[in-house]
Amino acid sequence: MFHKLHIRFTFFFASIASLILIFMSIICLLISEKGMKQNHYIAFLNNMNAAITHIESQNVLTYQWFLETEQNARLFIRIKDNNRELFYQRQNTSLQDLFEKTAQTARDTYGLDIDSEGTSSIMQKTDFQIKDEEGTSYYACAARIPKDHGFLSVVALEPMTGLKQQILVQRIGFVGADLLGIFLLTVFSWFFTKKLLSPIEKNRRQQAAFISSASHELRSPLTVILSDLSALKKADNKEKQQAFLSSIEQEGLRMSRLIEDMLALANADSHSWSIHLEETEVDTLLLDTYEKYEPLMREKKLHFSIRLPDEILPPCSMDSVRILQVLSILLDNALSYVPAGGHVQIGLIYQAPAYLISVSDDGPGISAEHREHVFRRFYRGDSSRHEKSHFGLGLSIASEIMKLHKGEITLTDSPEGGACFLLKLNSRYE
């Protein structure tokens, strides 16, 4: 499912980004082409103005100037002196026809008859675009320049093939850049959507694992309850009946604890798990916890101790009930896994503005390969820490409580060789 969703998201993101890229490219291309056409036309006008100024100012026009002007400005020029063509050497009849068409267009469309023998003493000029019979476009200029001996009529043409070639090259460049951009966007979208879907896919796997583990954990006590109920019906004396009832009660309580833990984690996942902050004396909280667990530790033949700072500590903003729940989870684990004769210690260090609460033991500890997974739900990878009364949810709940307090819970090796859980709380909840 996620593979198909990954492909669809990649296609969707790449398509949207590509459409935006193409749209922006078209706008940039149109602006660029407009600028190129404008610059090309301005260059033509400048060349024509320079040529006409030279023609006006000179009484003698050399053939050398004529050739250089045509070559440098990429122009085709026809100059007539009183309707007699100068420098005539062209054999291209289509170009001669286009000169005539240009003169006729200037006369018919723009009202400038450059071949007229009128007496106007003012230079007259008009510029426009024209096409030959093959459809090739030209910039055209027609001018009538008065002289002492009569007049000169000038027709100049500049083919727009060079401009069109530049536009074509630019379009090919834009298309190539867009194709490369679409390819890169597709690659980026592939990795981006993969990273985007990764936490969702991971969460789905965790949910599936959670449901599978929860089903397994619930099935075990339920199987025992149903088996005991069946046996209870067949029991022929009160002792057997009482034994079966006691087993059913224990398994029912076990199911109840599991369901409460699952509901707690569900509330944490839905962000509906709230805390009630209050100013709490941390050392007092630890002393109360010590007094609560000291008889249980003594019963299990464990040496239980507490280590507190000598100085007076400022209060800490916390939910004391929830922090006590975290400490209870850690101490219950110690009761279950530390062998008789072992040591368990609660410690407190204040490093402004943080409180560091430690719960350490000299039990079997947790191996490095399992240490990074202990806060996962239903994780019980270490056989030395596997017990029927523990579902692998306690440390997950402790981790969620510490997150609600914007604190941390970490696991290290204790100096005695066992496990050491370290709680970090800020004195002010920020």
Coordinates of C-alpha atoms in Angstrom, one line a residue:
M1 CA 0.0 0.0 0.0
F2 CA 2.7 2.5 1.0
H3 CA 4.7 1.7 -2.2
K4 CA 1.7 2.6 -4.4
L5 CA 1.1 5.7 -2.2
H6 CA 4.7 6.6 -2.5
I7 CA 4.5 6.5 -6.3
R8 CA 1.2 8.5 -6.4
F9 CA 2.6 11.2 -4.1
T10 CA 5.8 11.4 -6.2
F11 CA 3.8 11.7 -9.4
F12 CA 1.5 14.3 -7.8
F13 CA 4.3 16.5 -6.3
A14 CA 6.5 16.2 -9.4
S15 CA 3.5 17.1 -11.6
I16 CA 2.5 20.2 -9.6
A17 CA 6.1 21.4 -9.4
S18 CA 6.7 20.6 -13.1
L19 CA 3.6 22.6 -14.1
I20 CA 4.8 25.5 -12.0
L21 CA 8.3 25.3 -13.6
I22 CA 6.9 25.1 -17.1
F23 CA 4.5 28.0 -16.5
M24 CA 7.3 30.2 -15.0
S25 CA 9.6 29.1 -17.9
I26 CA 7.0 30.2 -20.5
I27 CA 6.6 33.6 -18.8
C28 CA 10.4 34.1 -18.7
L29 CA 10.7 32.9 -22.3
L30 CA 8.1 35.3 -23.5
I31 CA 9.7 38.2 -21.6
S32 CA 13.1 37.2 -22.9
E33 CA 11.9 36.9 -26.5
K34 CA 10.1 40.2 -26.3
G35 CA 13.4 41.8 -25.1
M36 CA 15.4 40.1 -27.8
K37 CA 13.0 41.3 -30.6
Q38 CA 13.0 44.8 -29.1
N39 CA 16.8 44.9 -28.9
H40 CA 17.2 43.5 -32.4
Y41 CA 14.8 46.1 -33.8
I42 CA 16.5 49.0 -31.9
A43 CA 19.8 47.8 -33.3
F44 CA 18.3 47.9 -36.8
L45 CA 17.0 51.4 -36.2
N46 CA 20.4 52.6 -34.9
N47 CA 22.2 51.1 -37.9
M48 CA 19.7 52.8 -40.3
N49 CA 20.0 56.1 -38.5
A50 CA 23.7 56.0 -38.7
A51 CA 23.6 55.1 -42.4
I52 CA 21.1 57.8 -43.3
T53 CA 23.0 60.4 -41.4
H54 CA 26.2 59.4 -43.3
I55 CA 24.3 59.6 -46.6
E56 CA 22.9 63.0 -45.7
S57 CA 26.2 64.4 -44.7
Q58 CA 28.3 63.1 -47.6
N59 CA 28.2 64.4 -51.2
V60 CA 30.1 61.4 -52.4
L61 CA 29.2 57.8 -51.4
T62 CA 32.0 55.3 -51.9
Y63 CA 31.4 51.7 -53.0
Q64 CA 33.7 50.6 -50.1
W65 CA 31.4 52.3 -47.5
F66 CA 28.4 50.7 -49.2
L67 CA 29.9 47.2 -48.9
E68 CA 31.1 47.7 -45.3
T69 CA 27.7 49.0 -44.2
E70 CA 25.9 46.0 -45.7
Q71 CA 28.4 43.6 -44.1
N72 CA 28.7 45.1 -40.7
A73 CA 25.1 45.9 -40.2
R74 CA 23.9 42.7 -42.0
L75 CA 21.8 44.9 -44.3
F76 CA 20.7 44.8 -47.9
I77 CA 20.6 48.4 -49.2
R78 CA 19.4 49.9 -52.4
I79 CA 20.2 53.6 -53.1
K80 CA 18.8 55.5 -56.0
D81 CA 20.0 58.9 -57.2
N82 CA 17.0 60.6 -58.8
N83 CA 15.5 57.2 -59.5
R84 CA 18.8 55.9 -60.9
E85 CA 20.2 53.0 -58.8
L86 CA 23.8 53.4 -57.5
F87 CA 26.2 50.5 -57.0
Y88 CA 24.0 48.1 -58.9
Q89 CA 25.5 44.6 -58.9
R90 CA 22.8 42.3 -57.5
Q91 CA 21.7 39.3 -59.6
N92 CA 19.1 38.2 -57.1
T93 CA 15.8 39.1 -58.8
S94 CA 13.7 38.1 -55.7
L95 CA 15.7 40.7 -53.6
Q96 CA 15.1 43.4 -56.3
D97 CA 11.4 42.5 -56.2
L98 CA 11.4 42.8 -52.4
F99 CA 13.0 46.3 -52.7
E100 CA 10.2 47.3 -55.0
K101 CA 7.6 45.8 -52.6
T102 CA 9.1 47.8 -49.7
A103 CA 9.0 51.0 -51.7
Q104 CA 5.4 50.3 -52.7
T105 CA 4.4 49.4 -49.1
A106 CA 5.9 52.7 -47.9
R107 CA 3.9 54.6 -50.5
D108 CA 0.6 52.7 -50.1
T109 CA 0.6 52.0 -46.4
Y110 CA 2.7 54.8 -44.8
G111 CA 2.1 57.6 -47.4
L112 CA 5.9 58.0 -48.2
D113 CA 6.7 58.0 -51.9
I114 CA 10.5 57.7 -51.9
D115 CA 10.6 57.8 -55.7
S116 CA 8.6 61.0 -56.0
E117 CA 10.3 64.0 -57.6
G118 CA 8.7 66.5 -55.3
T119 CA 10.4 69.5 -53.9
S120 CA 10.3 68.6 -50.2
S121 CA 13.6 69.6 -48.5
I122 CA 13.0 67.4 -45.4
M123 CA 14.3 63.9 -45.0
Q124 CA 11.5 61.5 -44.7
K125 CA 11.8 57.9 -43.4
T126 CA 9.6 55.1 -42.3
D127 CA 10.3 51.7 -40.7
F128 CA 8.2 48.5 -40.7
Q129 CA 8.3 44.8 -41.2
I130 CA 7.7 42.9 -44.4
K131 CA 7.8 39.4 -45.8
D132 CA 9.0 38.0 -49.1
E133 CA 7.2 35.5 -51.2
E134 CA 8.8 32.6 -49.2
G135 CA 7.5 34.0 -46.0
T136 CA 10.9 35.2 -44.6
S137 CA 10.4 38.3 -42.4
Y138 CA 12.6 41.4 -42.8
Y139 CA 13.0 44.7 -40.9
A140 CA 12.5 47.3 -43.6
C141 CA 13.4 51.0 -43.9
A142 CA 12.4 53.4 -46.7
A143 CA 13.8 56.9 -46.8
R144 CA 13.8 59.9 -49.1
I145 CA 16.8 62.2 -48.7
P146 CA 16.8 65.6 -50.4
K147 CA 20.0 66.7 -52.1
D148 CA 21.2 69.8 -54.0
H149 CA 21.0 68.1 -57.3
G150 CA 17.7 66.3 -56.5
F151 CA 17.1 63.5 -54.1
L152 CA 18.2 60.0 -52.9
S153 CA 15.8 57.2 -52.2
V154 CA 17.0 54.5 -49.8
V155 CA 15.6 51.1 -49.1
A156 CA 17.2 48.9 -46.6
L157 CA 16.3 45.3 -45.5
E158 CA 17.6 43.2 -42.6
P159 CA 16.5 39.6 -42.6
M160 CA 15.1 38.4 -39.2
T161 CA 16.5 34.8 -39.7
G162 CA 19.3 35.6 -37.2
L163 CA 16.8 36.7 -34.6
K164 CA 14.6 33.6 -35.2
Q165 CA 17.6 31.4 -34.9
Q166 CA 18.5 33.0 -31.5
I167 CA 14.9 32.5 -30.4
L168 CA 15.0 28.9 -31.5
V169 CA 18.3 28.2 -29.7
Q170 CA 16.9 29.9 -26.5
R171 CA 13.7 27.8 -26.7
I172 CA 15.7 24.6 -27.0
G173 CA 17.8 25.8 -24.0
F174 CA 14.6 26.4 -22.0
V175 CA 13.1 23.0 -23.0
G176 CA 16.4 21.3 -22.0
A177 CA 16.5 23.1 -18.7
D178 CA 12.9 22.3 -18.0
L179 CA 13.4 18.6 -18.8
L180 CA 16.4 18.5 -16.5
G181 CA 14.4 20.4 -13.9
I182 CA 11.5 18.0 -14.2
F183 CA 13.9 15.1 -13.8
L184 CA 15.5 16.6 -10.7
L185 CA 12.1 17.5 -9.3
T186 CA 11.0 13.9 -9.8
V187 CA 14.1 12.5 -8.1
F188 CA 13.6 15.1 -5.2
S189 CA 9.9 14.2 -5.0
W190 CA 10.7 10.5 -4.8
F191 CA 13.1 11.0 -1.8
F192 CA 11.0 13.8 -0.2
T193 CA 7.7 11.7 -0.3
K194 CA 9.7 8.7 0.9
K195 CA 10.9 10.7 3.9
L196 CA 7.4 12.2 4.3
L197 CA 5.8 8.7 4.4
S198 CA 8.5 7.1 6.5
P199 CA 7.1 8.1 9.9
I200 CA 3.6 7.2 8.8
E201 CA 4.8 3.8 7.6
K202 CA 6.8 3.4 10.8
N203 CA 3.8 4.4 12.9
R204 CA 1.6 1.9 11.0
R205 CA 4.1 -0.9 11.6
Q206 CA 4.3 0.1 15.3
Q207 CA 0.5 0.1 15.5
A208 CA 0.3 -3.4 13.9
A209 CA 3.0 -4.6 16.2
F210 CA 1.2 -3.0 19.2
I211 CA -2.1 -4.7 18.3
S212 CA -0.4 -8.0 17.7
S213 CA 1.4 -7.9 21.0
A214 CA -1.6 -6.6 22.9
S215 CA -3.7 -9.4 21.4
H216 CA -1.1 -11.9 22.4
E217 CA -0.9 -10.5 25.9
L218 CA -4.7 -10.5 26.4
R219 CA -5.1 -13.9 24.9
S220 CA -2.8 -15.5 27.5
P221 CA -4.8 -14.5 30.6
L222 CA -8.1 -15.0 28.8
T223 CA -7.1 -18.6 27.9
V224 CA -6.2 -19.3 31.5
I225 CA -9.5 -17.8 32.7
L226 CA -11.6 -19.8 30.3
S227 CA -9.6 -23.0 31.1
D228 CA -10.0 -22.4 34.9
L229 CA -13.7 -21.7 34.4
S230 CA -14.1 -25.0 32.6
A231 CA -12.2 -26.8 35.3
L232 CA -14.2 -25.0 38.0
K233 CA -17.4 -26.5 36.7
K234 CA -15.9 -29.9 37.1
A235 CA -14.3 -29.3 40.5
D236 CA -15.7 -31.7 43.2
N237 CA -14.4 -29.9 46.3
K238 CA -14.1 -26.4 47.7
E239 CA -10.3 -26.4 47.8
K240 CA -10.0 -27.0 44.0
Q241 CA -12.8 -24.4 43.4
Q242 CA -11.0 -21.9 45.5
A243 CA -7.7 -22.5 43.7
F244 CA -9.4 -22.0 40.3
L245 CA -11.1 -18.8 41.6
S246 CA -7.8 -17.4 42.8
S247 CA -6.2 -18.1 39.5
I248 CA -9.1 -16.4 37.6
E249 CA -8.8 -13.4 39.9
Q250 CA -5.1 -13.1 39.4
E251 CA -5.4 -13.4 35.6
G252 CA -8.3 -10.9 35.7
L253 CA -6.2 -8.4 37.6
R254 CA -3.4 -9.0 35.2
M255 CA -5.7 -8.2 32.3
S256 CA -6.9 -5.1 34.1
R257 CA -3.4 -3.8 34.6
L258 CA -2.6 -4.4 30.9
I259 CA -5.7 -2.6 29.8
E260 CA -4.9 0.4 32.0
D261 CA -1.4 0.6 30.6
M262 CA -2.8 0.4 27.0
L263 CA -5.3 3.1 27.8
A264 CA -2.6 5.3 29.2
L265 CA -0.4 4.9 26.1
A266 CA -3.5 5.5 23.9
N267 CA -4.1 8.8 25.7
A268 CA -0.5 9.8 25.2
D269 CA -0.7 9.0 21.5
S270 CA -3.9 11.1 21.2
H271 CA -2.4 14.0 23.2
S272 CA -5.3 13.8 25.6
W273 CA -3.1 12.8 28.5
S274 CA -2.7 15.9 30.7
I275 CA -0.5 16.7 33.7
H276 CA -1.3 18.9 36.7
L277 CA 1.7 20.9 37.7
E278 CA 2.5 22.0 41.2
E279 CA 5.5 23.2 43.1
T280 CA 7.0 20.0 44.6
E281 CA 9.9 19.4 47.0
V282 CA 11.7 16.7 45.0
D283 CA 13.7 15.4 48.0
T284 CA 10.5 15.0 50.0
L285 CA 8.9 13.1 47.1
L286 CA 11.9 10.8 46.9
L287 CA 11.8 10.2 50.7
D288 CA 8.1 9.3 50.5
T289 CA 8.9 6.9 47.7
Y290 CA 11.7 5.4 49.7
E291 CA 9.5 4.9 52.7
K292 CA 6.8 3.3 50.6
Y293 CA 9.2 0.8 48.9
E294 CA 11.6 0.1 51.8
P295 CA 9.4 -2.7 53.3
L296 CA 8.9 -4.3 49.9
M297 CA 12.6 -4.3 49.3
R298 CA 13.3 -5.7 52.7
E299 CA 10.8 -8.5 52.0
K300 CA 12.6 -9.3 48.8
K301 CA 15.9 -9.2 50.7
L302 CA 17.2 -6.3 48.8
H303 CA 19.4 -3.5 50.2
F304 CA 17.6 -0.2 49.5
S305 CA 19.2 3.2 50.0
I306 CA 18.7 6.8 49.1
R307 CA 21.2 9.6 48.4
L308 CA 20.1 13.2 48.7
P309 CA 22.0 16.5 48.6
D310 CA 22.7 18.3 51.9
E311 CA 21.7 21.7 50.7
I312 CA 18.2 23.1 50.6
L313 CA 16.8 22.7 47.0
P314 CA 14.3 24.9 45.3
P315 CA 10.9 23.4 44.4
C316 CA 10.3 21.9 41.0
S317 CA 7.2 22.4 38.9
M318 CA 5.9 18.9 38.2
D319 CA 3.0 16.5 38.4
S320 CA 4.1 14.7 41.5
V321 CA 1.6 11.8 41.0
R322 CA 3.0 11.2 37.5
I323 CA 6.6 11.4 38.6
L324 CA 5.8 9.0 41.4
Q325 CA 4.3 6.7 38.8
V326 CA 7.6 6.8 36.9
L327 CA 9.6 6.0 40.0
S328 CA 7.2 3.2 40.8
I329 CA 7.7 1.7 37.4
L330 CA 11.5 1.7 37.8
L331 CA 11.4 0.4 41.4
D332 CA 8.9 -2.4 40.5
N333 CA 11.3 -3.5 37.7
A334 CA 14.1 -3.5 40.3
L335 CA 12.0 -5.6 42.7
S336 CA 11.3 -8.1 39.9
Y337 CA 14.7 -8.4 38.3
V338 CA 17.4 -7.8 41.0
P339 CA 18.2 -11.0 42.8
A340 CA 18.1 -11.4 46.6
G341 CA 21.0 -9.7 48.3
G342 CA 21.3 -7.1 45.6
H343 CA 21.4 -3.3 46.0
V344 CA 18.9 -0.7 44.8
Q345 CA 19.5 3.0 45.2
I346 CA 17.6 6.3 44.6
G347 CA 19.8 9.3 44.0
L348 CA 19.2 13.1 43.5
I349 CA 21.5 15.7 42.1
Y350 CA 20.6 19.3 41.5
Q351 CA 22.4 21.1 38.6
A352 CA 20.6 24.3 38.1
P353 CA 18.1 24.5 36.5
A354 CA 17.8 20.7 36.2
Y355 CA 17.1 17.9 38.7
L356 CA 18.8 14.6 38.0
I357 CA 17.0 11.6 39.6
S358 CA 18.7 8.2 39.4
V359 CA 17.3 4.7 40.1
S360 CA 20.2 2.3 39.9
D361 CA 20.8 -1.4 40.9
D362 CA 23.5 -4.0 40.7
G363 CA 21.3 -6.6 39.1
P364 CA 21.8 -8.4 35.7
G365 CA 21.6 -5.1 33.8
I366 CA 20.5 -4.7 30.2
S367 CA 22.8 -5.6 27.4
A368 CA 23.8 -3.0 24.9
E369 CA 21.9 -4.6 22.0
H370 CA 18.6 -4.3 23.9
R371 CA 19.3 -1.0 25.6
E372 CA 18.1 1.3 22.8
H373 CA 14.8 -0.7 22.5
V374 CA 13.7 -0.9 26.1
F375 CA 11.4 2.1 25.8
R376 CA 9.5 0.4 22.9
R377 CA 6.1 -0.9 23.7
F378 CA 5.9 -4.6 24.6
Y379 CA 9.6 -4.9 24.2
R380 CA 11.1 -7.6 26.4
G381 CA 14.2 -8.7 24.5
D382 CA 16.3 -9.7 27.5
S383 CA 15.4 -13.1 28.9
S384 CA 16.8 -12.1 32.2
R385 CA 14.2 -9.3 32.4
H386 CA 11.2 -11.3 31.3
E387 CA 8.5 -11.9 33.8
K388 CA 4.8 -12.8 33.4
S389 CA 3.7 -9.8 35.5
H390 CA 5.4 -7.4 33.2
F391 CA 4.1 -6.6 29.7
G392 CA 6.9 -4.4 28.4
L393 CA 4.7 -1.2 28.7
G394 CA 6.0 0.3 31.9
L395 CA 9.1 2.0 30.5
S396 CA 7.0 3.2 27.5
I397 CA 4.6 4.9 29.9
A398 CA 7.5 6.4 31.9
S399 CA 9.0 7.8 28.7
E400 CA 5.6 9.4 27.8
I401 CA 5.3 10.9 31.2
M402 CA 8.8 12.4 31.0
K403 CA 7.9 13.9 27.5
L404 CA 4.8 15.5 29.0
H405 CA 7.2 17.2 31.6
K406 CA 9.5 18.2 28.7
G407 CA 12.1 16.1 30.5
E408 CA 14.2 13.0 29.6
I409 CA 14.7 9.4 30.7
T410 CA 17.8 7.6 29.7
L411 CA 19.4 4.3 30.5
T412 CA 23.1 3.7 31.3
D413 CA 25.1 1.2 33.2
S414 CA 25.3 1.7 36.9
P415 CA 28.7 1.7 38.6
E416 CA 27.8 -1.5 40.3
G417 CA 27.3 -3.2 36.9
G418 CA 23.5 -3.2 36.8
A419 CA 21.1 -0.7 35.2
C420 CA 20.8 3.0 36.0
F421 CA 17.8 5.0 34.8
L422 CA 18.3 8.8 34.9
L423 CA 15.4 11.2 35.0
K424 CA 16.1 14.8 34.0
L425 CA 13.6 17.5 35.0
N426 CA 13.8 21.3 34.8
S427 CA 13.0 23.2 37.9
R428 CA 10.7 25.3 35.8
Y429 CA 8.3 23.9 33.3
E430 CA 8.9 25.9 30.1

